[in-house]
Structure formats: C-alpha cells, structure tokens
mmCIF file of C-alpha atoms in Angstrom:
data_model
loop_
_atom_site.group_PDB
_atom_site.id
_atom_site.type_symbol
_atom_site.label_atom_id
_atom_site.label_comp_id
_atom_site.label_asym_id
_atom_site.label_seq_id
_atom_site.Cartn_x
_atom_site.Cartn_y
_atom_site.Cartn_z
ATOM 1 C CA MET A 1 15.366 -18.861 -49.188
ATOM 2 C CA SER A 2 17.971 -16.122 -49.676
ATOM 3 C CA ASP A 3 17.491 -13.100 -51.920
ATOM 4 C CA ILE A 4 20.243 -14.377 -54.214
ATOM 5 C CA THR A 5 18.507 -17.736 -54.662
ATOM 6 C CA ALA A 6 15.156 -16.055 -55.334
ATOM 7 C CA SER A 7 16.781 -13.731 -57.860
ATOM 8 C CA LEU A 8 18.473 -16.658 -59.606
ATOM 9 C CA ARG A 9 15.192 -18.566 -59.793
ATOM 10 C CA SER A 10 13.424 -15.502 -61.226
ATOM 11 C CA LYS A 11 16.103 -15.110 -63.894
ATOM 12 C CA ARG A 12 15.840 -18.797 -64.805
ATOM 13 C CA LEU A 13 12.055 -18.548 -65.034
ATOM 14 C CA LEU A 14 12.229 -15.478 -67.288
ATOM 15 C CA ASN A 15 14.885 -17.116 -69.449
ATOM 16 C CA GLY A 16 12.764 -20.263 -69.703
ATOM 17 C CA LEU A 17 9.754 -18.230 -70.849
ATOM 18 C CA TYR A 18 11.884 -16.344 -73.376
ATOM 19 C CA ILE A 19 13.278 -19.618 -74.769
ATOM 20 C CA TRP A 20 9.761 -21.073 -75.042
ATOM 21 C CA PHE A 21 8.554 -18.053 -77.054
ATOM 22 C CA LEU A 22 11.729 -18.141 -79.142
ATOM 23 C CA HIS A 23 11.177 -21.812 -80.020
ATOM 24 C CA LEU A 24 7.595 -21.007 -80.989
ATOM 25 C CA LEU A 25 8.866 -18.187 -83.227
ATOM 26 C CA HIS A 26 11.399 -20.526 -84.870
ATOM 27 C CA LEU A 27 8.702 -23.153 -85.397
ATOM 28 C CA VAL A 28 6.484 -20.641 -87.192
ATOM 29 C CA THR A 29 9.275 -19.164 -89.341
ATOM 30 C CA ASP A 30 10.497 -22.648 -90.338
ATOM 31 C CA LEU A 31 7.088 -23.303 -91.894
ATOM 32 C CA LEU A 32 7.479 -20.315 -94.219
ATOM 33 C CA PRO A 33 9.044 -20.546 -97.686
ATOM 34 C CA ALA A 34 12.564 -19.048 -97.894
ATOM 35 C CA PRO A 35 11.601 -15.583 -99.245
ATOM 36 C CA LEU A 36 8.938 -15.116 -96.568
ATOM 37 C CA ARG A 37 11.251 -16.472 -93.855
ATOM 38 C CA GLY A 38 13.776 -13.729 -94.620
ATOM 39 C CA LEU A 39 11.015 -11.107 -94.491
ATOM 40 C CA ALA A 40 9.743 -12.486 -91.170
ATOM 41 C CA TRP A 41 13.203 -12.243 -89.568
ATOM 42 C CA ARG A 42 14.003 -8.774 -90.997
ATOM 43 C CA PRO A 43 12.221 -6.707 -88.275
ATOM 44 C CA LEU A 44 13.589 -8.916 -85.484
ATOM 45 C CA LEU A 45 17.276 -8.818 -86.461
ATOM 46 C CA GLY A 46 19.524 -5.913 -85.457
ATOM 47 C CA ALA A 47 20.129 -5.298 -89.175
ATOM 48 C CA CYS A 48 19.309 -7.296 -92.275
ATOM 49 C CA GLY A 49 20.499 -6.394 -95.774
ATOM 50 C CA HIS A 50 18.862 -7.196 -99.087
ATOM 51 C CA GLY A 51 19.003 -10.618 -100.722
ATOM 52 C CA VAL A 52 19.477 -12.512 -97.449
ATOM 53 C CA MET A 53 18.613 -16.234 -97.671
ATOM 54 C CA ILE A 54 17.785 -17.973 -94.383
ATOM 55 C CA ASP A 55 17.260 -21.721 -94.728
ATOM 56 C CA HIS A 56 15.147 -23.962 -92.457
ATOM 57 C CA ARG A 57 16.209 -24.643 -88.845
ATOM 58 C CA VAL A 58 18.456 -21.570 -88.537
ATOM 59 C CA TYR A 59 18.554 -20.567 -84.862
ATOM 60 C CA PHE A 60 18.968 -16.978 -83.634
ATOM 61 C CA LYS A 61 19.221 -16.709 -79.798
ATOM 62 C CA TYR A 62 18.957 -12.904 -79.415
ATOM 63 C CA PRO A 63 18.083 -11.756 -82.949
ATOM 64 C CA TRP A 64 18.359 -8.029 -82.177
ATOM 65 C CA LEU A 65 22.097 -8.534 -81.491
ATOM 66 C CA ILE A 66 22.707 -10.023 -84.955
ATOM 67 C CA GLN A 67 23.516 -7.951 -88.040
ATOM 68 C CA LEU A 68 23.448 -9.431 -91.542
ATOM 69 C CA GLY A 69 24.813 -7.671 -94.643
ATOM 70 C CA ASN A 70 23.561 -7.916 -98.233
ATOM 71 C CA ASP A 71 23.371 -11.206 -100.154
ATOM 72 C CA VAL A 72 24.152 -13.379 -97.121
ATOM 73 C CA SER A 73 23.340 -17.076 -97.405
ATOM 74 C CA ILE A 74 22.678 -19.029 -94.186
ATOM 75 C CA ASN A 75 22.153 -22.747 -94.635
ATOM 76 C CA ARG A 76 20.061 -25.066 -92.491
ATOM 77 C CA GLY A 77 21.016 -25.815 -88.954
ATOM 78 C CA ALA A 78 23.262 -22.747 -88.508
ATOM 79 C CA GLU A 79 23.111 -21.319 -84.971
ATOM 80 C CA PHE A 80 23.831 -17.779 -83.780
ATOM 81 C CA TYR A 81 24.504 -17.133 -80.079
ATOM 82 C CA PRO A 82 25.301 -13.478 -79.346
ATOM 83 C CA GLY A 83 26.031 -12.442 -75.764
ATOM 84 C CA MET A 84 23.101 -10.908 -73.920
ATOM 85 C CA VAL A 85 24.902 -10.053 -70.662
ATOM 86 C CA HIS A 86 27.616 -7.923 -72.308
ATOM 87 C CA ARG A 87 25.711 -7.220 -75.537
ATOM 88 C CA ALA A 88 28.264 -9.034 -77.691
ATOM 89 C CA ARG A 89 27.023 -8.968 -81.262
ATOM 90 C CA ILE A 90 27.434 -11.140 -84.303
ATOM 91 C CA GLN A 91 28.148 -8.995 -87.364
ATOM 92 C CA VAL A 92 28.085 -10.622 -90.794
ATOM 93 C CA GLY A 93 29.283 -8.650 -93.837
ATOM 94 C CA ASP A 94 28.106 -8.738 -97.452
ATOM 95 C CA ARG A 95 28.158 -11.858 -99.670
ATOM 96 C CA VAL A 96 29.048 -14.165 -96.777
ATOM 97 C CA ARG A 97 28.243 -17.866 -97.187
ATOM 98 C CA ILE A 98 27.429 -19.848 -94.050
ATOM 99 C CA ALA A 99 27.251 -23.607 -94.621
ATOM 100 C CA PRO A 100 24.977 -26.055 -92.769
ATOM 101 C CA ASN A 101 25.364 -26.505 -89.006
ATOM 102 C CA VAL A 102 27.836 -23.637 -88.486
ATOM 103 C CA ARG A 103 27.791 -22.292 -84.904
ATOM 104 C CA LEU A 104 28.735 -18.763 -83.917
ATOM 105 C CA HIS A 105 29.204 -18.420 -80.149
ATOM 106 C CA ALA A 106 29.820 -14.811 -79.063
ATOM 107 C CA ALA A 107 29.150 -15.809 -75.447
ATOM 108 C CA GLY A 108 30.389 -18.437 -73.056
ATOM 109 C CA HIS A 109 31.725 -18.855 -69.525
ATOM 110 C CA ASP A 110 35.084 -18.100 -67.951
ATOM 111 C CA PRO A 111 36.616 -21.471 -66.976
ATOM 112 C CA ARG A 112 39.033 -19.744 -64.573
ATOM 113 C CA ASP A 113 36.160 -18.278 -62.531
ATOM 114 C CA SER A 114 34.788 -20.517 -59.750
ATOM 115 C CA GLN A 115 31.237 -19.384 -60.612
ATOM 116 C CA LEU A 116 31.823 -19.783 -64.378
ATOM 117 C CA ALA A 117 30.958 -16.114 -64.922
ATOM 118 C CA ASP A 118 29.547 -15.065 -68.282
ATOM 119 C CA ARG A 119 32.020 -13.702 -70.786
ATOM 120 C CA SER A 120 31.437 -12.602 -74.327
ATOM 121 C CA ALA A 121 32.931 -10.657 -77.222
ATOM 122 C CA THR A 122 31.570 -9.618 -80.604
ATOM 123 C CA ILE A 123 32.172 -11.863 -83.619
ATOM 124 C CA VAL A 124 32.796 -10.132 -86.955
ATOM 125 C CA ILE A 125 32.623 -11.931 -90.303
ATOM 126 C CA GLU A 126 33.911 -9.611 -93.033
ATOM 127 C CA ASP A 127 32.671 -9.450 -96.644
ATOM 128 C CA ASP A 128 33.013 -12.422 -99.025
ATOM 129 C CA ALA A 129 33.947 -14.973 -96.350
ATOM 130 C CA TRP A 130 32.817 -18.612 -96.413
ATOM 131 C CA LEU A 131 32.262 -20.661 -93.271
ATOM 132 C CA GLY A 132 32.343 -24.399 -94.040
ATOM 133 C CA ALA A 133 29.916 -26.989 -92.693
ATOM 134 C CA SER A 134 29.905 -27.494 -88.921
ATOM 135 C CA ALA A 135 32.576 -24.851 -88.295
ATOM 136 C CA ILE A 136 32.504 -23.269 -84.827
ATOM 137 C CA ILE A 137 33.416 -19.600 -84.332
ATOM 138 C CA LEU A 138 34.225 -18.605 -80.731
ATOM 139 C CA PRO A 139 33.863 -15.239 -78.907
ATOM 140 C CA GLY A 140 35.801 -12.228 -80.128
ATOM 141 C CA VAL A 141 36.923 -13.741 -83.439
ATOM 142 C CA ARG A 142 37.197 -11.648 -86.613
ATOM 143 C CA ILE A 143 37.082 -13.561 -89.905
ATOM 144 C CA GLY A 144 38.858 -11.434 -92.529
ATOM 145 C CA ARG A 145 37.547 -10.448 -95.929
ATOM 146 C CA GLY A 146 37.428 -13.363 -98.384
ATOM 147 C CA ALA A 147 38.634 -15.886 -95.811
ATOM 148 C CA VAL A 148 37.549 -19.534 -95.901
ATOM 149 C CA VAL A 149 36.968 -21.597 -92.759
ATOM 150 C CA ALA A 150 37.153 -25.327 -93.507
ATOM 151 C CA ALA A 151 34.401 -27.720 -92.496
ATOM 152 C CA GLY A 152 34.600 -28.763 -88.854
ATOM 153 C CA ALA A 153 37.156 -26.112 -87.874
ATOM 154 C CA VAL A 154 37.065 -24.515 -84.416
ATOM 155 C CA VAL A 155 38.146 -20.895 -84.769
ATOM 156 C CA ASN A 156 39.395 -19.345 -81.525
ATOM 157 C CA ARG A 157 41.523 -16.492 -82.947
ATOM 158 C CA ASP A 158 41.284 -13.960 -85.765
ATOM 159 C CA VAL A 159 41.587 -15.153 -89.360
ATOM 160 C CA PRO A 160 43.505 -12.904 -91.807
ATOM 161 C CA ALA A 161 41.913 -11.723 -95.059
ATOM 162 C CA TYR A 162 41.890 -14.372 -97.815
ATOM 163 C CA ALA A 163 43.326 -17.067 -95.532
ATOM 164 C CA ILE A 164 42.083 -20.651 -95.604
ATOM 165 C CA VAL A 165 41.976 -22.088 -92.089
ATOM 166 C CA GLY A 166 41.079 -25.514 -90.752
ATOM 167 C CA GLY A 167 41.544 -27.877 -87.843
ATOM 168 C CA VAL A 168 40.949 -27.874 -84.086
ATOM 169 C CA PRO A 169 41.981 -25.293 -83.138
ATOM 170 C CA ALA A 170 41.980 -23.691 -86.586
ATOM 171 C CA ARG A 171 45.303 -22.747 -88.121
ATOM 172 C CA THR A 172 46.200 -21.226 -91.485
ATOM 173 C CA LEU A 173 46.442 -23.863 -94.212
ATOM 174 C CA ALA A 174 46.885 -21.612 -97.261
ATOM 175 C CA GLN A 175 46.245 -18.161 -98.739
ATOM 176 C CA ARG A 176 43.592 -17.706 -101.398
ATOM 177 C CA GLU A 177 44.751 -16.270 -104.706
ATOM 178 C CA VAL A 178 41.694 -14.303 -105.707
ATOM 179 C CA ALA A 179 41.545 -12.558 -109.079
ATOM 180 C CA PRO A 180 40.573 -8.868 -108.827
#
C-alpha cells in the first residue's frame, strides 16, 4: 500500500470519527428545548449573538467556522457546511431569518479538476435578509442587506441589498421597497 493510500485512509477514518461524534452532538442538542439548544451551541459556534433561535434538526458541519449575529432565527432542517480545507466561513448578520431546509454550502469540489479538488469560499448573509424554504446558497455568495431569497432558489452569485431573487439559478425578480 502506498503512502498516499495510507494517508487517504487515515483522513477518511478521522473524518468518519468526527462525523460520528458530530451526529451524537446533534442528537443530544435536538432533545433540548429551543432556549437550551441555543445555549448548548453558543460555545461551539465561532460567534453567536443574543436572541438566536435554533430549531430542531439544524445541522452545523464545522460549528467553529460559523458566525451568527443577534436575533437570528434558524428553522428546522437548515444545514450549514463551511469549508474546512480552506477555512471558508459562513457569516450570518443580525435579524436574519432562515426558513426550513435551507442549505448553505461554503465548500464543494472543482468540476474542472480531474481529482475533484476541494474548493471553498466564505458565504456572507448581511443584516435583515430572509432565506426562503429549501433555498441553496453556494460558495462565495454574499446576500445583501434586507434581501429576500425565494423558496427553492439556488443562489450562485451575489445578491444586491433589498433584492428579491428566485429560480435556478437565482435571478433578480424585484426590488423591495422598505420603509425607513
């Protein structure tokens, strides 16, 4: 067996153990009532503001690479995948609403690389944004302040402030007229 193969097997074993412990952690936190769940996640997240609501079945892959602002609401089934290899973070601003089953993928693979090399880029969700049910946010995307992402949208490029986007891939549908 070559050194490369042995190294790959070791990495897979360590990742498997990490995932097992992570699933155990999620199982335990899902049993807690909402206020205690938020308190349980607070020391594990990279940053966690006040008034954060984390519903059941929310999945954080590398919690220390995730930053949540104040008064963030994360509904059940939302999934956060920051990038471990390149330390790509997921940064969520204040008063952000994340609907059920939203997925934030800051990491993925390069389809042009024969080995499908890891690639990642930080995702930033600015203040007062709303991500609709089952929306998918891809690596390197910035969702502008007050923007709305429609349910089921796949966002692969930045969203301007106060824009409403939807579709696959997401495109601007309208501008929000928000009273000051």
